[in-house]
């Protein structure tokens, strides 16, 4: 056994992680229908005006504004109907004085017309139209380039591609988008006792939970998860696993990071890289490690499922999103009273899972090794290191998963 001699604070761990973020530089081109949620890797300027023609903003009649300047319900102006204009077609007729053209929303405004009167302000009279409201020049017409002018920057490099930005790319005719690649994240569990779900479970063995919880976290926050088979508890096996993951942008191992005789991640990392920290004053998740393995960021997560997933939310998610160039994660938070008194470990910043029931936060944490501490929770509260007790009824901030 090699007990922790020192731990660092959560704030210090975050500072060291921030100092080692290297945003992804690799880029790729994706189809536009796959671009939402990605990060633009290049500026995009519009090659056209949007709309590319003057179009009607209303269903109604295209008119010459001077013809209807004095129109009212008491004194309508009668115009002769010369055409009907629908979307996707251009009128061959010219709207002159004393005439009009029926027009649909989005249809090109015919030559000669400079205003559109809403259909609600008109009445048909055979091949004529009575207009009951005046119209000013340009009324209900979207001019060419009213939305986007040719040459405008539609997307800038580094922009997060929201549905609206994807729509803007579609509006200028782009079928693809240049984006930063998703960081490749190698995920591997360690331990002689760990086997894949679906395999026979021998005495003393457990199914691999962390590979799947970590994979879900990585996929949800901009990474491309690459799964590797569990590694045995030996230096040779762990060093071999590090070598097998060398092509990834980020490595995340679980297990082997504590202080037991077979917790050998520290020794394996020493053979291939530099430990940045090992041991954080948090609960759960104290044995978490971070290193650079031949320059590649490496997370050594605790083997206990709750500790592993908890610190994935707290530490891995912000780091991964920064590498992926995604905006900082902003989980939803609610304030509710605590349903039961909680005692916390002194000198360790605690993340305590809770369930929300009838507007109250009920403690859900069972133990670091119990995945139901998270699977049956709605979120967590933070208990600072200098707080030993949170009393029942205290209003707490719950960060939702």
CSV table of C-alpha atoms in Angstrom, one decimal:
chain,number,residue,atom,x,y,z
A,1,UNK,CA,0.0,0.0,0.0
A,2,UNK,CA,1.2,3.5,-0.9
A,3,UNK,CA,-1.0,6.0,0.9
A,4,UNK,CA,-1.6,9.5,-0.5
A,5,UNK,CA,0.9,11.8,1.2
A,6,UNK,CA,-0.7,15.0,-0.3
A,7,UNK,CA,-3.7,16.0,-2.3
A,8,UNK,CA,-4.4,19.2,-4.1
A,9,UNK,CA,-7.6,21.3,-3.9
A,10,UNK,CA,-10.3,21.1,-6.5
A,11,UNK,CA,-9.5,24.7,-7.6
A,12,UNK,CA,-5.8,23.8,-8.1
A,13,UNK,CA,-6.7,20.7,-10.1
A,14,UNK,CA,-8.9,22.9,-12.4
A,15,UNK,CA,-6.0,25.3,-12.8
A,16,UNK,CA,-3.6,22.6,-13.8
A,17,UNK,CA,-6.1,21.1,-16.3
A,18,UNK,CA,-6.8,24.5,-17.8
A,19,UNK,CA,-3.1,25.1,-18.3
A,20,UNK,CA,-2.8,21.8,-20.3
A,21,UNK,CA,-5.7,22.4,-22.7
A,22,UNK,CA,-4.6,22.2,-26.3
A,23,UNK,CA,-7.7,23.0,-28.6
A,24,UNK,CA,-8.0,20.5,-31.4
A,25,UNK,CA,-6.4,21.8,-34.7
A,26,UNK,CA,-7.5,18.9,-37.0
A,27,UNK,CA,-10.4,19.8,-39.3
A,28,UNK,CA,-12.8,17.9,-41.5
A,29,UNK,CA,-15.7,18.6,-43.9
A,30,UNK,CA,-19.1,17.2,-43.0
A,31,UNK,CA,-22.5,17.3,-44.7
A,32,UNK,CA,-24.6,20.2,-43.7
A,33,UNK,CA,-27.2,17.8,-42.1
A,34,UNK,CA,-24.4,16.6,-39.8
A,35,UNK,CA,-23.0,20.1,-38.9
A,36,UNK,CA,-25.3,21.0,-36.0
A,37,UNK,CA,-23.4,21.0,-32.7
A,38,UNK,CA,-20.0,21.2,-34.4
A,39,UNK,CA,-17.5,24.1,-34.4
A,40,UNK,CA,-16.8,26.0,-37.6
A,41,UNK,CA,-13.2,25.7,-38.8
A,42,UNK,CA,-13.3,28.5,-41.4
A,43,UNK,CA,-15.0,31.8,-42.1
A,44,UNK,CA,-17.8,31.5,-44.6
A,45,UNK,CA,-18.9,34.5,-46.8
A,46,UNK,CA,-22.1,34.5,-48.8
A,47,UNK,CA,-21.6,34.2,-52.6
A,48,UNK,CA,-25.2,35.6,-53.1
A,49,UNK,CA,-27.8,38.0,-51.8
A,50,UNK,CA,-30.5,36.4,-49.6
A,51,UNK,CA,-33.1,36.6,-50.7
A,52,UNK,CA,-31.7,36.7,-54.3
A,53,UNK,CA,-34.7,38.7,-55.5
A,54,UNK,CA,-37.3,41.0,-54.1
A,55,UNK,CA,-40.1,38.9,-52.6
A,56,UNK,CA,-43.5,39.4,-51.1
A,57,UNK,CA,-43.8,39.1,-47.3
A,58,UNK,CA,-47.5,38.6,-47.4
A,59,UNK,CA,-50.3,37.0,-49.4
A,60,UNK,CA,-52.0,39.8,-51.3
A,61,UNK,CA,-51.6,41.9,-54.4
A,62,UNK,CA,-48.6,43.5,-55.9
A,63,UNK,CA,-49.4,47.1,-56.8
A,64,UNK,CA,-48.0,50.5,-57.7
A,65,UNK,CA,-48.0,52.4,-54.5
A,66,UNK,CA,-49.1,55.7,-56.0
A,67,UNK,CA,-52.3,54.0,-57.4
A,68,UNK,CA,-53.5,53.2,-53.9
A,69,UNK,CA,-52.2,56.2,-52.0
A,70,UNK,CA,-55.7,57.4,-51.1
A,71,UNK,CA,-57.5,54.0,-50.8
A,72,UNK,CA,-59.8,53.5,-47.8
A,73,UNK,CA,-62.8,51.4,-46.9
A,74,UNK,CA,-65.0,54.4,-47.7
A,75,UNK,CA,-63.2,55.1,-50.9
A,76,UNK,CA,-61.6,51.9,-52.4
A,77,UNK,CA,-59.4,52.0,-55.5
A,78,UNK,CA,-60.2,49.5,-58.2
A,79,UNK,CA,-57.3,47.8,-60.1
A,80,UNK,CA,-57.3,45.4,-63.0
A,81,UNK,CA,-55.8,42.0,-62.3
A,82,UNK,CA,-53.1,41.1,-64.8
A,83,UNK,CA,-51.4,38.0,-63.4
A,84,UNK,CA,-51.0,35.5,-60.5
A,85,UNK,CA,-47.5,35.0,-59.1
A,86,UNK,CA,-46.6,31.9,-57.0
A,87,UNK,CA,-43.4,30.8,-55.3
A,88,UNK,CA,-40.8,29.3,-57.6
A,89,UNK,CA,-42.0,31.2,-60.6
A,90,UNK,CA,-41.2,34.7,-62.1
A,91,UNK,CA,-44.0,36.7,-63.7
A,92,UNK,CA,-43.6,37.7,-67.3
A,93,UNK,CA,-46.0,40.6,-66.9
A,94,UNK,CA,-45.3,44.2,-65.9
A,95,UNK,CA,-47.6,45.8,-63.3
A,96,UNK,CA,-48.3,49.2,-64.6
A,97,UNK,CA,-50.6,52.0,-63.4
A,98,UNK,CA,-54.1,50.9,-62.7
A,99,UNK,CA,-53.2,47.2,-62.6
A,100,UNK,CA,-52.1,44.6,-60.0
A,101,UNK,CA,-51.0,41.0,-59.7
A,102,UNK,CA,-52.1,38.4,-57.1
A,103,UNK,CA,-49.0,37.3,-55.2
A,104,UNK,CA,-48.2,34.6,-52.7
A,105,UNK,CA,-45.9,35.0,-49.7
A,106,UNK,CA,-42.3,34.4,-50.8
A,107,UNK,CA,-43.0,34.9,-54.5
A,108,UNK,CA,-40.9,37.2,-56.6
A,109,UNK,CA,-42.4,40.7,-56.9
A,110,UNK,CA,-43.2,41.4,-60.6
A,111,UNK,CA,-41.6,44.2,-62.5
A,112,UNK,CA,-43.3,47.6,-62.1
A,113,UNK,CA,-44.8,46.8,-58.6
A,114,UNK,CA,-43.3,48.6,-55.6
A,115,UNK,CA,-45.7,47.5,-52.8
A,116,UNK,CA,-47.9,44.6,-51.7
A,117,UNK,CA,-51.4,45.1,-50.2
A,118,UNK,CA,-52.5,42.3,-47.8
A,119,UNK,CA,-55.4,40.2,-49.1
A,120,UNK,CA,-57.4,41.1,-46.0
A,121,UNK,CA,-57.5,44.8,-47.3
A,122,UNK,CA,-58.9,43.8,-50.7
A,123,UNK,CA,-62.0,42.3,-52.4
A,124,UNK,CA,-62.2,40.6,-55.8
A,125,UNK,CA,-64.6,41.9,-58.3
A,126,UNK,CA,-64.3,39.5,-61.3
A,127,UNK,CA,-61.0,40.4,-63.0
A,128,UNK,CA,-60.7,43.5,-60.9
A,129,UNK,CA,-59.6,44.0,-57.3
A,130,UNK,CA,-60.9,46.7,-54.9
A,131,UNK,CA,-58.2,47.9,-52.5
A,132,UNK,CA,-59.4,49.4,-49.2
A,133,UNK,CA,-56.1,50.5,-47.7
A,134,UNK,CA,-53.2,52.7,-48.8
A,135,UNK,CA,-49.8,51.2,-49.3
A,136,UNK,CA,-46.4,52.9,-49.1
A,137,UNK,CA,-43.5,52.2,-51.4
A,138,UNK,CA,-41.8,49.0,-50.3
A,139,UNK,CA,-44.6,47.9,-48.1
A,140,UNK,CA,-44.6,44.1,-47.4
A,141,UNK,CA,-41.7,43.6,-49.8
A,142,UNK,CA,-38.4,42.0,-48.7
A,143,UNK,CA,-35.8,43.5,-51.0
A,144,UNK,CA,-33.0,41.4,-52.5
A,145,UNK,CA,-30.2,41.0,-49.8
A,146,UNK,CA,-32.5,42.1,-47.0
A,147,UNK,CA,-31.4,39.1,-45.0
A,148,UNK,CA,-27.8,38.5,-46.2
A,149,UNK,CA,-25.8,40.7,-48.5
A,150,UNK,CA,-23.4,39.1,-50.9
A,151,UNK,CA,-20.0,39.0,-49.2
A,152,UNK,CA,-21.4,39.0,-45.7
A,153,UNK,CA,-19.7,36.7,-43.1
A,154,UNK,CA,-22.4,34.1,-42.4
A,155,UNK,CA,-20.2,32.0,-40.0
A,156,UNK,CA,-16.8,32.7,-38.4
A,157,UNK,CA,-14.1,30.2,-37.5
A,158,UNK,CA,-14.8,29.1,-34.0
A,159,UNK,CA,-18.5,29.6,-34.1
A,160,UNK,CA,-20.6,26.9,-32.5
A,161,UNK,CA,-23.0,25.7,-35.2
A,162,UNK,CA,-26.5,26.2,-33.8
A,163,UNK,CA,-29.5,25.2,-35.9
A,164,UNK,CA,-29.8,28.9,-36.9
A,165,UNK,CA,-26.2,29.0,-38.2
A,166,UNK,CA,-26.8,25.8,-40.1
A,167,UNK,CA,-29.9,27.4,-41.6
A,168,UNK,CA,-27.8,30.4,-42.7
A,169,UNK,CA,-25.3,28.1,-44.4
A,170,UNK,CA,-28.2,26.4,-46.2
A,171,UNK,CA,-29.6,29.8,-47.2
A,172,UNK,CA,-26.4,30.6,-49.1
A,173,UNK,CA,-26.3,27.3,-50.8
A,174,UNK,CA,-23.7,25.5,-48.8
A,175,UNK,CA,-24.1,21.7,-48.8
A,176,UNK,CA,-21.1,21.1,-46.5
A,177,UNK,CA,-19.3,22.7,-43.6
A,178,UNK,CA,-15.7,22.8,-42.6
A,179,UNK,CA,-15.5,22.0,-38.9
A,180,UNK,CA,-13.0,21.1,-36.2
A,181,UNK,CA,-12.7,17.3,-35.8
A,182,UNK,CA,-14.1,15.7,-32.7
A,183,UNK,CA,-11.2,14.8,-30.3
A,184,UNK,CA,-10.6,11.1,-30.3
A,185,UNK,CA,-10.9,9.8,-26.8
A,186,UNK,CA,-9.4,6.4,-25.9
A,187,UNK,CA,-11.5,4.8,-23.1
A,188,UNK,CA,-10.2,1.8,-21.2
A,189,UNK,CA,-11.0,0.1,-17.9
A,190,UNK,CA,-8.3,-1.6,-15.8
A,191,UNK,CA,-8.5,-4.5,-13.4
A,192,UNK,CA,-8.4,-8.3,-13.4
A,193,UNK,CA,-12.0,-8.4,-12.2
A,194,UNK,CA,-13.5,-6.4,-15.1
A,195,UNK,CA,-15.3,-8.2,-18.0
A,196,UNK,CA,-17.4,-6.9,-20.8
A,197,UNK,CA,-21.2,-6.9,-20.3
A,198,UNK,CA,-22.7,-10.0,-22.1
A,199,UNK,CA,-19.7,-12.2,-21.2
A,200,UNK,CA,-20.0,-14.9,-18.5
A,201,UNK,CA,-19.4,-13.6,-15.1
A,202,UNK,CA,-17.0,-15.7,-13.1
A,203,UNK,CA,-16.7,-15.6,-9.3
A,204,UNK,CA,-15.0,-12.4,-8.2
A,205,UNK,CA,-15.7,-10.6,-11.5
A,206,UNK,CA,-17.8,-7.6,-12.3
A,207,UNK,CA,-19.1,-6.1,-15.5
A,208,UNK,CA,-17.4,-3.1,-16.9
A,209,UNK,CA,-19.5,0.0,-16.1
A,210,UNK,CA,-17.1,2.8,-16.5
A,211,UNK,CA,-16.3,2.2,-20.1
A,212,UNK,CA,-20.0,2.9,-21.0
A,213,UNK,CA,-20.6,5.8,-18.6
A,214,UNK,CA,-17.4,7.5,-19.8
A,215,UNK,CA,-18.3,6.8,-23.4
A,216,UNK,CA,-21.7,8.4,-22.9
A,217,UNK,CA,-20.1,11.5,-21.3
A,218,UNK,CA,-17.5,11.8,-24.1
A,219,UNK,CA,-20.1,11.5,-26.9
A,220,UNK,CA,-22.4,14.0,-25.2
A,221,UNK,CA,-19.6,16.6,-25.0
A,222,UNK,CA,-18.0,16.7,-28.4
A,223,UNK,CA,-15.6,13.8,-28.3
A,224,UNK,CA,-15.4,10.6,-30.4
A,225,UNK,CA,-15.2,7.7,-28.0
A,226,UNK,CA,-12.8,4.9,-28.9
A,227,UNK,CA,-13.3,1.8,-26.7
A,228,UNK,CA,-10.5,-0.5,-25.8
A,229,UNK,CA,-10.7,-3.9,-24.0
A,230,UNK,CA,-10.0,-3.9,-20.2
A,231,UNK,CA,-6.3,-4.1,-19.2
A,232,UNK,CA,-5.0,-6.4,-16.6
A,233,UNK,CA,-3.4,-5.3,-13.3
A,234,UNK,CA,0.3,-5.4,-14.4
A,235,UNK,CA,2.8,-2.8,-15.4
A,236,UNK,CA,3.4,-4.5,-18.7
A,237,UNK,CA,-0.3,-4.6,-19.5
A,238,UNK,CA,-0.9,-1.0,-18.5
A,239,UNK,CA,2.1,0.3,-20.4
A,240,UNK,CA,1.0,-1.7,-23.4
A,241,UNK,CA,-2.5,-0.1,-23.0
A,242,UNK,CA,-1.0,3.4,-23.0
A,243,UNK,CA,1.0,2.5,-26.1
A,244,UNK,CA,-2.1,1.2,-27.8
A,245,UNK,CA,-4.0,4.4,-27.1
A,246,UNK,CA,-1.1,6.6,-28.3
A,247,UNK,CA,-2.9,7.8,-31.5
A,248,UNK,CA,-5.8,9.4,-29.5
A,249,UNK,CA,-6.2,13.0,-28.6
A,250,UNK,CA,-7.1,12.2,-25.0
A,251,UNK,CA,-6.9,9.0,-22.9
A,252,UNK,CA,-9.3,8.2,-20.1
A,253,UNK,CA,-8.5,5.1,-18.0
A,254,UNK,CA,-10.5,4.0,-15.0
A,255,UNK,CA,-9.2,2.0,-12.1
A,256,UNK,CA,-5.7,1.5,-10.9
A,257,UNK,CA,-5.3,5.1,-9.8
A,258,UNK,CA,-5.7,4.5,-6.0
A,259,UNK,CA,-3.0,3.4,-3.5
A,260,UNK,CA,-3.4,-0.4,-3.4
A,261,UNK,CA,-0.8,-2.9,-4.3
A,262,UNK,CA,-2.3,-3.4,-7.8
A,263,UNK,CA,-3.1,0.3,-8.4
A,264,UNK,CA,-0.3,0.7,-10.9
A,265,UNK,CA,-1.4,3.6,-13.1
A,266,UNK,CA,1.1,5.9,-11.5
A,267,UNK,CA,4.0,3.5,-12.3
A,268,UNK,CA,2.8,3.0,-15.9
A,269,UNK,CA,2.5,6.7,-16.4
A,270,UNK,CA,6.0,7.2,-15.0
A,271,UNK,CA,7.3,4.9,-17.7
A,272,UNK,CA,5.7,6.9,-20.5
A,273,UNK,CA,5.1,10.5,-19.4
A,274,UNK,CA,4.7,13.1,-16.6
A,275,UNK,CA,2.2,13.1,-13.8
A,276,UNK,CA,0.5,16.5,-13.4
A,277,UNK,CA,-1.4,15.6,-10.3
A,278,UNK,CA,-2.6,12.5,-8.4
A,279,UNK,CA,-5.1,13.0,-5.6
A,280,UNK,CA,-7.7,15.7,-5.2
A,281,UNK,CA,-9.3,16.8,-1.9
A,282,UNK,CA,-12.8,15.8,-3.2
A,283,UNK,CA,-15.4,13.2,-2.3
A,284,UNK,CA,-16.0,11.0,-4.2
A,285,UNK,CA,-13.1,10.8,-6.6
A,286,UNK,CA,-10.0,11.5,-4.4
A,287,UNK,CA,-7.7,9.1,-6.5
A,288,UNK,CA,-8.2,11.0,-9.8
A,289,UNK,CA,-5.0,11.5,-11.7
A,290,UNK,CA,-4.0,13.7,-14.7
A,291,UNK,CA,-0.9,13.3,-16.7
A,292,UNK,CA,0.7,13.9,-20.1
A,293,UNK,CA,1.7,10.6,-21.8
A,294,UNK,CA,4.1,11.5,-24.5
A,295,UNK,CA,2.3,14.8,-24.7
A,296,UNK,CA,-1.2,13.3,-24.8
A,297,UNK,CA,-3.5,14.3,-22.0
A,298,UNK,CA,-4.4,11.4,-19.7
A,299,UNK,CA,-7.1,11.1,-17.1
A,300,UNK,CA,-6.8,8.3,-14.5
A,301,UNK,CA,-10.2,8.0,-13.1
A,302,UNK,CA,-11.2,6.0,-10.0
A,303,UNK,CA,-12.5,2.5,-10.6
A,304,UNK,CA,-15.6,3.0,-8.4
A,305,UNK,CA,-18.4,3.8,-10.8
A,306,UNK,CA,-19.8,6.8,-8.8
A,307,UNK,CA,-16.4,8.3,-8.2
A,308,UNK,CA,-15.5,7.8,-11.9
A,309,UNK,CA,-18.7,9.4,-13.3
A,310,UNK,CA,-18.8,12.2,-10.7
A,311,UNK,CA,-15.3,13.4,-11.6
A,312,UNK,CA,-16.1,12.9,-15.3
A,313,UNK,CA,-18.8,15.5,-14.9
A,314,UNK,CA,-16.7,17.8,-12.8
A,315,UNK,CA,-13.3,17.6,-14.5
A,316,UNK,CA,-13.4,15.7,-17.7
A,317,UNK,CA,-16.3,17.5,-19.3
A,318,UNK,CA,-14.9,21.0,-19.0
A,319,UNK,CA,-11.5,19.8,-20.3
A,320,UNK,CA,-12.9,17.9,-23.2
A,321,UNK,CA,-15.2,20.7,-24.3
A,322,UNK,CA,-12.2,23.1,-24.3
A,323,UNK,CA,-10.2,20.7,-26.4
A,324,UNK,CA,-13.2,20.3,-28.8
A,325,UNK,CA,-13.5,24.1,-28.9
A,326,UNK,CA,-17.1,23.9,-27.6
A,327,UNK,CA,-18.7,26.6,-25.4
A,328,UNK,CA,-18.3,26.0,-21.7
A,329,UNK,CA,-21.0,23.6,-20.3
A,330,UNK,CA,-23.8,25.4,-18.5
A,331,UNK,CA,-25.9,22.8,-16.7
A,332,UNK,CA,-29.3,23.8,-15.4
A,333,UNK,CA,-29.5,24.6,-11.7
A,334,UNK,CA,-32.4,24.8,-9.3
A,335,UNK,CA,-32.7,25.9,-5.7
A,336,UNK,CA,-34.7,23.7,-3.4
A,337,UNK,CA,-34.7,22.8,0.4
A,338,UNK,CA,-32.7,19.7,1.5
A,339,UNK,CA,-34.9,16.9,2.6
A,340,UNK,CA,-32.5,15.3,5.1
A,341,UNK,CA,-29.4,16.3,7.1
A,342,UNK,CA,-26.1,15.5,5.4
A,343,UNK,CA,-22.8,15.1,7.2
A,344,UNK,CA,-19.7,15.7,5.0
A,345,UNK,CA,-16.1,14.8,5.2
A,346,UNK,CA,-13.9,17.5,6.7
A,347,UNK,CA,-11.3,19.1,4.4
A,348,UNK,CA,-12.8,17.5,1.2
A,349,UNK,CA,-15.0,19.2,-1.3
A,350,UNK,CA,-18.0,16.9,-1.6
A,351,UNK,CA,-20.3,16.3,-4.5
A,352,UNK,CA,-23.5,14.7,-3.1
A,353,UNK,CA,-26.1,13.3,-5.4
A,354,UNK,CA,-29.7,14.0,-4.8
A,355,UNK,CA,-33.2,13.1,-6.1
A,356,UNK,CA,-35.8,15.8,-6.6
A,357,UNK,CA,-39.1,14.8,-5.0
A,358,UNK,CA,-42.0,17.2,-4.6
A,359,UNK,CA,-39.7,20.3,-4.7
A,360,UNK,CA,-37.3,18.8,-2.1
A,361,UNK,CA,-33.7,17.5,-2.6
A,362,UNK,CA,-33.5,14.0,-1.1
A,363,UNK,CA,-30.0,12.5,-0.6
A,364,UNK,CA,-29.3,9.8,-3.2
A,365,UNK,CA,-25.6,9.0,-2.5
A,366,UNK,CA,-25.0,5.4,-1.3
A,367,UNK,CA,-21.4,4.8,-1.9
A,368,UNK,CA,-18.6,5.4,-4.3
A,369,UNK,CA,-18.9,1.9,-5.7
A,370,UNK,CA,-22.7,2.1,-6.2
A,371,UNK,CA,-23.7,3.2,-9.7
A,372,UNK,CA,-27.3,3.7,-8.4
A,373,UNK,CA,-25.9,6.7,-6.5
A,374,UNK,CA,-26.0,8.4,-9.9
A,375,UNK,CA,-28.6,6.4,-11.9
A,376,UNK,CA,-31.3,7.2,-9.3
A,377,UNK,CA,-30.2,10.8,-8.9
A,378,UNK,CA,-31.4,14.0,-10.7
A,379,UNK,CA,-28.3,16.0,-9.9
A,380,UNK,CA,-25.8,16.9,-7.2
A,381,UNK,CA,-25.1,19.5,-4.6
A,382,UNK,CA,-21.7,20.8,-3.6
A,383,UNK,CA,-20.6,20.9,0.0
A,384,UNK,CA,-17.4,23.0,0.5
A,385,UNK,CA,-14.4,21.5,2.3
A,386,UNK,CA,-15.0,23.8,5.3
A,387,UNK,CA,-18.6,22.6,5.9
A,388,UNK,CA,-19.1,19.5,7.9
A,389,UNK,CA,-22.9,19.5,8.1
A,390,UNK,CA,-25.8,20.7,5.9
A,391,UNK,CA,-29.0,20.7,7.9
A,392,UNK,CA,-32.4,19.6,6.8
A,393,UNK,CA,-34.4,22.4,5.2
A,394,UNK,CA,-31.3,24.3,4.0
A,395,UNK,CA,-31.9,25.7,0.6
A,396,UNK,CA,-29.3,24.2,-1.7
A,397,UNK,CA,-28.2,24.7,-5.3
A,398,UNK,CA,-28.8,21.5,-7.3
A,399,UNK,CA,-26.8,21.1,-10.5
A,400,UNK,CA,-28.9,18.9,-12.8
A,401,UNK,CA,-27.5,16.1,-14.9
